[in-house]
Amino acid sequence: MATPRATALTPGRRLRAEAKRAAILDAAEALFVSDGYELTSVDAISARAGVSKRTVYDHFGDKQTLFRGVLGRANDAVVATVRKAIDEELADDRDIRDALLGFARRVTTGMFPTSDYATFRRLSSQAPVAPRLPEAARDEPERMMEERFAKFAADGKLRLTDPRRAMQHFVALTMRLVLDVTDEDETVGKAEILEILTDGVDVFLRAYG
């Protein structure tokens, strides 16, 4: 098994190395999404990236590590989007119902339709054949939501003793339900999505509000 080489690089060489690494990740992402982990070869990735097979191994060591790099990059994009939605929608000074509905709407209508999220789902769905990210990385969005729900409870906005379970109930009643519905019928419109979310938030608040 090849291992990445660690060498001291001049600024110019470092920029070229970073450009090659990005090209490899882009090429690998496209092939892992279109062809799947098992059918994608390092030869195909190197050809699409315009680099040698040796260069791919120098940067990533093996196909498993490269897949984790691609999946990690996609996961980072999702985490960043969720973090921003939490900070801007689940604000301390906002009415709790408006905050929960705004957050759920932003994620489902703002993040779910994006290519970044589609890529993340396609890559994640290839487990257990393909490598998975560490549990801490996979759970980061839910952990951030759990922390905000605990804050709402401490502030008296929610009545709950288990923030994680409450967060799971909220996700199931809102965002996961929207995913299930839209996966079955891609023509579902924003009005119906909003109705699902509104019902889910109201059910959640009847239990935890």
PDB file of C-alpha atoms in Angstrom:
ATOM      1  CA  MET A   1       0.000   0.000   0.000  1.00  0.00           C
ATOM      2  CA  ALA A   2       1.355   3.380  -0.969  1.00  0.00           C
ATOM      3  CA  THR A   3       1.755   6.090   1.631  1.00  0.00           C
ATOM      4  CA  PRO A   4       1.681   9.857   1.088  1.00  0.00           C
ATOM      5  CA  ARG A   5       5.114  11.457   0.890  1.00  0.00           C
ATOM      6  CA  ALA A   6       5.948  14.309   3.208  1.00  0.00           C
ATOM      7  CA  THR A   7       8.423  16.782   1.702  1.00  0.00           C
ATOM      8  CA  ALA A   8       9.291  20.408   2.318  1.00  0.00           C
ATOM      9  CA  LEU A   9       7.734  22.533  -0.436  1.00  0.00           C
ATOM     10  CA  THR A  10       8.497  26.009  -1.673  1.00  0.00           C
ATOM     11  CA  PRO A  11       5.476  28.363  -1.913  1.00  0.00           C
ATOM     12  CA  GLY A  12       5.233  27.799  -5.660  1.00  0.00           C
ATOM     13  CA  ARG A  13       5.421  24.039  -5.369  1.00  0.00           C
ATOM     14  CA  ARG A  14       2.940  24.126  -2.513  1.00  0.00           C
ATOM     15  CA  LEU A  15       0.408  25.972  -4.663  1.00  0.00           C
ATOM     16  CA  ARG A  16       0.881  23.460  -7.480  1.00  0.00           C
ATOM     17  CA  ALA A  17       0.514  20.590  -5.036  1.00  0.00           C
ATOM     18  CA  GLU A  18      -2.684  22.099  -3.628  1.00  0.00           C
ATOM     19  CA  ALA A  19      -4.058  22.559  -7.153  1.00  0.00           C
ATOM     20  CA  LYS A  20      -3.323  18.924  -7.983  1.00  0.00           C
ATOM     21  CA  ARG A  21      -4.912  17.767  -4.739  1.00  0.00           C
ATOM     22  CA  ALA A  22      -8.062  19.766  -5.492  1.00  0.00           C
ATOM     23  CA  ALA A  23      -8.169  18.376  -9.037  1.00  0.00           C
ATOM     24  CA  ILE A  24      -7.868  14.834  -7.693  1.00  0.00           C
ATOM     25  CA  LEU A  25     -10.676  15.411  -5.191  1.00  0.00           C
ATOM     26  CA  ASP A  26     -12.904  16.916  -7.885  1.00  0.00           C
ATOM     27  CA  ALA A  27     -12.247  14.042 -10.263  1.00  0.00           C
ATOM     28  CA  ALA A  28     -12.738  11.429  -7.573  1.00  0.00           C
ATOM     29  CA  GLU A  29     -15.987  13.031  -6.411  1.00  0.00           C
ATOM     30  CA  ALA A  30     -17.434  13.024  -9.917  1.00  0.00           C
ATOM     31  CA  LEU A  31     -16.527   9.363 -10.473  1.00  0.00           C
ATOM     32  CA  PHE A  32     -17.565   8.127  -7.030  1.00  0.00           C
ATOM     33  CA  VAL A  33     -20.943   9.811  -7.519  1.00  0.00           C
ATOM     34  CA  SER A  34     -21.529   8.602 -11.072  1.00  0.00           C
ATOM     35  CA  ASP A  35     -19.956   5.125 -10.978  1.00  0.00           C
ATOM     36  CA  GLY A  36     -19.809   4.233  -7.289  1.00  0.00           C
ATOM     37  CA  TYR A  37     -16.880   3.353  -5.060  1.00  0.00           C
ATOM     38  CA  GLU A  38     -16.325  -0.205  -6.253  1.00  0.00           C
ATOM     39  CA  LEU A  39     -16.339   0.585  -9.970  1.00  0.00           C
ATOM     40  CA  THR A  40     -14.127   3.667  -9.704  1.00  0.00           C
ATOM     41  CA  SER A  41     -10.427   2.989 -10.195  1.00  0.00           C
ATOM     42  CA  VAL A  42      -7.419   5.090  -9.291  1.00  0.00           C
ATOM     43  CA  ASP A  43      -6.451   4.923 -12.968  1.00  0.00           C
ATOM     44  CA  ALA A  44      -9.752   6.559 -13.932  1.00  0.00           C
ATOM     45  CA  ILE A  45      -9.378   9.209 -11.238  1.00  0.00           C
ATOM     46  CA  SER A  46      -5.843  10.096 -12.278  1.00  0.00           C
ATOM     47  CA  ALA A  47      -6.864  10.312 -15.948  1.00  0.00           C
ATOM     48  CA  ARG A  48      -9.804  12.593 -15.197  1.00  0.00           C
ATOM     49  CA  ALA A  49      -7.688  14.786 -12.903  1.00  0.00           C
ATOM     50  CA  GLY A  50      -4.898  15.047 -15.466  1.00  0.00           C
ATOM     51  CA  VAL A  51      -2.245  13.725 -13.103  1.00  0.00           C
ATOM     52  CA  SER A  52      -0.256  10.547 -12.834  1.00  0.00           C
ATOM     53  CA  LYS A  53      -1.427   7.582 -10.793  1.00  0.00           C
ATOM     54  CA  ARG A  54       1.698   8.072  -8.689  1.00  0.00           C
ATOM     55  CA  THR A  55       0.571  11.610  -7.862  1.00  0.00           C
ATOM     56  CA  VAL A  56      -2.784  10.314  -6.598  1.00  0.00           C
ATOM     57  CA  TYR A  57      -0.996   7.858  -4.318  1.00  0.00           C
ATOM     58  CA  ASP A  58       1.448  10.536  -3.163  1.00  0.00           C
ATOM     59  CA  HIS A  59      -1.416  12.741  -2.013  1.00  0.00           C
ATOM     60  CA  PHE A  60      -3.828  10.166  -0.594  1.00  0.00           C
ATOM     61  CA  GLY A  61      -2.084   6.822  -0.197  1.00  0.00           C
ATOM     62  CA  ASP A  62      -4.961   4.622  -1.386  1.00  0.00           C
ATOM     63  CA  LYS A  63      -8.510   4.699  -2.738  1.00  0.00           C
ATOM     64  CA  GLN A  64     -10.075   4.350   0.712  1.00  0.00           C
ATOM     65  CA  THR A  65      -8.285   7.430   2.016  1.00  0.00           C
ATOM     66  CA  LEU A  66      -9.211   9.347  -1.127  1.00  0.00           C
ATOM     67  CA  PHE A  67     -12.883   8.440  -0.715  1.00  0.00           C
ATOM     68  CA  ARG A  68     -12.802   9.604   2.899  1.00  0.00           C
ATOM     69  CA  GLY A  69     -11.278  12.874   1.693  1.00  0.00           C
ATOM     70  CA  VAL A  70     -14.074  13.362  -0.830  1.00  0.00           C
ATOM     71  CA  LEU A  71     -16.766  12.419   1.674  1.00  0.00           C
ATOM     72  CA  GLY A  72     -15.164  14.602   4.345  1.00  0.00           C
ATOM     73  CA  ARG A  73     -15.197  17.601   2.025  1.00  0.00           C
ATOM     74  CA  ALA A  74     -18.880  17.041   1.267  1.00  0.00           C
ATOM     75  CA  ASN A  75     -19.627  16.590   4.957  1.00  0.00           C
ATOM     76  CA  ASP A  76     -17.793  19.833   5.781  1.00  0.00           C
ATOM     77  CA  ALA A  77     -20.036  21.706   3.346  1.00  0.00           C
ATOM     78  CA  VAL A  78     -23.164  20.281   4.984  1.00  0.00           C
ATOM     79  CA  VAL A  79     -21.888  21.055   8.480  1.00  0.00           C
ATOM     80  CA  ALA A  80     -21.073  24.644   7.514  1.00  0.00           C
ATOM     81  CA  THR A  81     -24.553  25.139   6.059  1.00  0.00           C
ATOM     82  CA  VAL A  82     -26.273  23.672   9.117  1.00  0.00           C
ATOM     83  CA  ARG A  83     -24.102  25.731  11.477  1.00  0.00           C
ATOM     84  CA  LYS A  84     -25.041  28.934   9.675  1.00  0.00           C
ATOM     85  CA  ALA A  85     -28.733  27.994   9.700  1.00  0.00           C
ATOM     86  CA  ILE A  86     -28.582  27.280  13.440  1.00  0.00           C
ATOM     87  CA  ASP A  87     -26.843  30.577  14.190  1.00  0.00           C
ATOM     88  CA  GLU A  88     -29.185  32.655  12.048  1.00  0.00           C
ATOM     89  CA  GLU A  89     -32.520  30.866  12.509  1.00  0.00           C
ATOM     90  CA  LEU A  90     -32.370  29.344  16.003  1.00  0.00           C
ATOM     91  CA  ALA A  91     -31.515  32.684  17.583  1.00  0.00           C
ATOM     92  CA  ASP A  92     -31.993  33.314  21.306  1.00  0.00           C
ATOM     93  CA  ASP A  93     -34.176  36.396  20.781  1.00  0.00           C
ATOM     94  CA  ARG A  94     -36.603  34.757  18.372  1.00  0.00           C
ATOM     95  CA  ASP A  95     -40.012  33.232  19.066  1.00  0.00           C
ATOM     96  CA  ILE A  96     -39.414  29.497  19.447  1.00  0.00           C
ATOM     97  CA  ARG A  97     -42.047  28.443  16.908  1.00  0.00           C
ATOM     98  CA  ASP A  98     -40.782  30.910  14.310  1.00  0.00           C
ATOM     99  CA  ALA A  99     -37.202  29.818  15.012  1.00  0.00           C
ATOM    100  CA  LEU A 100     -37.895  26.090  14.609  1.00  0.00           C
ATOM    101  CA  LEU A 101     -39.986  26.600  11.491  1.00  0.00           C
ATOM    102  CA  GLY A 102     -37.440  28.971   9.972  1.00  0.00           C
ATOM    103  CA  PHE A 103     -34.619  26.525  10.591  1.00  0.00           C
ATOM    104  CA  ALA A 104     -36.505  23.543   9.167  1.00  0.00           C
ATOM    105  CA  ARG A 105     -37.595  25.561   6.117  1.00  0.00           C
ATOM    106  CA  ARG A 106     -34.077  26.815   5.468  1.00  0.00           C
ATOM    107  CA  VAL A 107     -32.575  23.339   5.601  1.00  0.00           C
ATOM    108  CA  THR A 108     -35.242  21.639   3.487  1.00  0.00           C
ATOM    109  CA  THR A 109     -35.714  24.316   0.821  1.00  0.00           C
ATOM    110  CA  GLY A 110     -32.244  25.873   0.951  1.00  0.00           C
ATOM    111  CA  MET A 111     -29.875  22.958   1.533  1.00  0.00           C
ATOM    112  CA  PHE A 112     -31.631  19.780   0.393  1.00  0.00           C
ATOM    113  CA  PRO A 113     -31.959  20.866  -3.281  1.00  0.00           C
ATOM    114  CA  THR A 114     -28.269  21.817  -3.610  1.00  0.00           C
ATOM    115  CA  SER A 115     -25.687  19.808  -5.496  1.00  0.00           C
ATOM    116  CA  ASP A 116     -23.495  19.743  -2.378  1.00  0.00           C
ATOM    117  CA  TYR A 117     -26.174  17.936  -0.405  1.00  0.00           C
ATOM    118  CA  ALA A 118     -27.004  15.590  -3.296  1.00  0.00           C
ATOM    119  CA  THR A 119     -23.319  14.681  -3.502  1.00  0.00           C
ATOM    120  CA  PHE A 120     -23.152  14.110   0.248  1.00  0.00           C
ATOM    121  CA  ARG A 121     -26.182  11.783   0.190  1.00  0.00           C
ATOM    122  CA  ARG A 122     -24.905   9.857  -2.834  1.00  0.00           C
ATOM    123  CA  LEU A 123     -21.495   9.312  -1.245  1.00  0.00           C
ATOM    124  CA  SER A 124     -22.916   8.434   2.180  1.00  0.00           C
ATOM    125  CA  SER A 125     -25.317   5.902   0.694  1.00  0.00           C
ATOM    126  CA  GLN A 126     -22.413   3.781  -0.590  1.00  0.00           C
ATOM    127  CA  ALA A 127     -21.601   2.386   2.866  1.00  0.00           C
ATOM    128  CA  PRO A 128     -20.818  -0.324   3.914  1.00  0.00           C
ATOM    129  CA  VAL A 129     -19.024  -1.015   0.621  1.00  0.00           C
ATOM    130  CA  ALA A 130     -17.280   2.352   0.763  1.00  0.00           C
ATOM    131  CA  PRO A 131     -15.477   3.753   3.833  1.00  0.00           C
ATOM    132  CA  ARG A 132     -17.407   5.888   6.292  1.00  0.00           C
ATOM    133  CA  LEU A 133     -16.363   8.978   8.187  1.00  0.00           C
ATOM    134  CA  PRO A 134     -15.670   8.745  11.919  1.00  0.00           C
ATOM    135  CA  GLU A 135     -18.851   8.870  13.986  1.00  0.00           C
ATOM    136  CA  ALA A 136     -17.955  12.273  15.432  1.00  0.00           C
ATOM    137  CA  ALA A 137     -17.844  13.802  11.954  1.00  0.00           C
ATOM    138  CA  ARG A 138     -21.063  12.095  10.847  1.00  0.00           C
ATOM    139  CA  ASP A 139     -22.936  13.298  13.929  1.00  0.00           C
ATOM    140  CA  GLU A 140     -21.708  16.912  13.900  1.00  0.00           C
ATOM    141  CA  PRO A 141     -24.943  18.489  12.555  1.00  0.00           C
ATOM    142  CA  GLU A 142     -27.083  16.644  15.106  1.00  0.00           C
ATOM    143  CA  ARG A 143     -24.645  17.516  17.902  1.00  0.00           C
ATOM    144  CA  MET A 144     -24.918  21.215  17.067  1.00  0.00           C
ATOM    145  CA  MET A 145     -28.704  21.008  17.059  1.00  0.00           C
ATOM    146  CA  GLU A 146     -28.681  19.094  20.342  1.00  0.00           C
ATOM    147  CA  GLU A 147     -26.616  21.842  21.950  1.00  0.00           C
ATOM    148  CA  ARG A 148     -29.047  24.523  20.759  1.00  0.00           C
ATOM    149  CA  PHE A 149     -32.040  22.541  22.034  1.00  0.00           C
ATOM    150  CA  ALA A 150     -30.320  22.208  25.413  1.00  0.00           C
ATOM    151  CA  LYS A 151     -29.862  25.998  25.413  1.00  0.00           C
ATOM    152  CA  PHE A 152     -33.547  26.500  24.652  1.00  0.00           C
ATOM    153  CA  ALA A 153     -34.404  24.193  27.548  1.00  0.00           C
ATOM    154  CA  ALA A 154     -32.095  26.080  29.915  1.00  0.00           C
ATOM    155  CA  ASP A 155     -33.777  29.330  28.845  1.00  0.00           C
ATOM    156  CA  GLY A 156     -37.239  27.889  29.512  1.00  0.00           C
ATOM    157  CA  LYS A 157     -38.295  27.880  25.842  1.00  0.00           C
ATOM    158  CA  LEU A 158     -38.578  24.084  25.650  1.00  0.00           C
ATOM    159  CA  ARG A 159     -39.581  21.516  28.262  1.00  0.00           C
ATOM    160  CA  LEU A 160     -37.274  18.550  27.920  1.00  0.00           C
ATOM    161  CA  THR A 161     -34.888  16.376  29.899  1.00  0.00           C
ATOM    162  CA  ASP A 162     -33.101  14.705  26.981  1.00  0.00           C
ATOM    163  CA  PRO A 163     -31.981  17.229  24.338  1.00  0.00           C
ATOM    164  CA  ARG A 164     -30.726  14.526  22.005  1.00  0.00           C
ATOM    165  CA  ARG A 165     -34.022  12.621  21.980  1.00  0.00           C
ATOM    166  CA  ALA A 166     -35.961  15.842  21.520  1.00  0.00           C
ATOM    167  CA  MET A 167     -33.698  16.809  18.615  1.00  0.00           C
ATOM    168  CA  GLN A 168     -34.272  13.386  17.034  1.00  0.00           C
ATOM    169  CA  HIS A 169     -38.028  13.806  17.366  1.00  0.00           C
ATOM    170  CA  PHE A 170     -37.838  17.256  15.769  1.00  0.00           C
ATOM    171  CA  VAL A 171     -35.793  15.984  12.827  1.00  0.00           C
ATOM    172  CA  ALA A 172     -38.143  13.016  12.298  1.00  0.00           C
ATOM    173  CA  LEU A 173     -41.251  15.216  12.337  1.00  0.00           C
ATOM    174  CA  THR A 174     -39.875  17.821   9.971  1.00  0.00           C
ATOM    175  CA  MET A 175     -36.776  17.478   7.818  1.00  0.00           C
ATOM    176  CA  ARG A 176     -36.616  13.690   7.586  1.00  0.00           C
ATOM    177  CA  LEU A 177     -40.303  13.540   6.710  1.00  0.00           C
ATOM    178  CA  VAL A 178     -39.735  16.042   3.915  1.00  0.00           C
ATOM    179  CA  LEU A 179     -36.862  13.924   2.595  1.00  0.00           C
ATOM    180  CA  ASP A 180     -39.050  10.823   2.614  1.00  0.00           C
ATOM    181  CA  VAL A 181     -41.854  12.603   0.768  1.00  0.00           C
ATOM    182  CA  THR A 182     -39.641  14.290  -1.818  1.00  0.00           C
ATOM    183  CA  ASP A 183     -37.655  11.103  -2.452  1.00  0.00           C
ATOM    184  CA  GLU A 184     -40.934   9.422  -3.389  1.00  0.00           C
ATOM    185  CA  ASP A 185     -42.260  12.346  -5.420  1.00  0.00           C
ATOM    186  CA  GLU A 186     -39.840  14.914  -6.828  1.00  0.00           C
ATOM    187  CA  THR A 187     -42.705  17.162  -7.918  1.00  0.00           C
ATOM    188  CA  VAL A 188     -43.671  18.081  -4.353  1.00  0.00           C
ATOM    189  CA  GLY A 189     -43.744  21.880  -4.159  1.00  0.00           C
ATOM    190  CA  LYS A 190     -42.671  24.373  -1.530  1.00  0.00           C
ATOM    191  CA  ALA A 191     -46.241  24.920  -0.335  1.00  0.00           C
ATOM    192  CA  GLU A 192     -46.658  21.263   0.558  1.00  0.00           C
ATOM    193  CA  ILE A 193     -43.203  21.181   2.152  1.00  0.00           C
ATOM    194  CA  LEU A 194     -44.112  24.183   4.287  1.00  0.00           C
ATOM    195  CA  GLU A 195     -47.340  22.457   5.347  1.00  0.00           C
ATOM    196  CA  ILE A 196     -45.378  19.355   6.408  1.00  0.00           C
ATOM    197  CA  LEU A 197     -42.919  21.463   8.352  1.00  0.00           C
ATOM    198  CA  THR A 198     -45.598  23.556  10.034  1.00  0.00           C
ATOM    199  CA  ASP A 199     -47.492  20.458  11.146  1.00  0.00           C
ATOM    200  CA  GLY A 200     -44.262  18.865  12.383  1.00  0.00           C
ATOM    201  CA  VAL A 201     -43.211  21.920  14.388  1.00  0.00           C
ATOM    202  CA  ASP A 202     -46.670  22.206  15.966  1.00  0.00           C
ATOM    203  CA  VAL A 203     -46.678  18.521  16.946  1.00  0.00           C
ATOM    204  CA  PHE A 204     -43.187  18.899  18.383  1.00  0.00           C
ATOM    205  CA  LEU A 205     -44.180  21.946  20.441  1.00  0.00           C
ATOM    206  CA  ARG A 206     -47.253  20.210  21.797  1.00  0.00           C
ATOM    207  CA  ALA A 207     -44.870  17.669  23.307  1.00  0.00           C
ATOM    208  CA  TYR A 208     -41.965  19.929  24.228  1.00  0.00           C
ATOM    209  CA  GLY A 209     -43.247  23.504  24.212  1.00  0.00           C
TER     210      GLY A 209
END
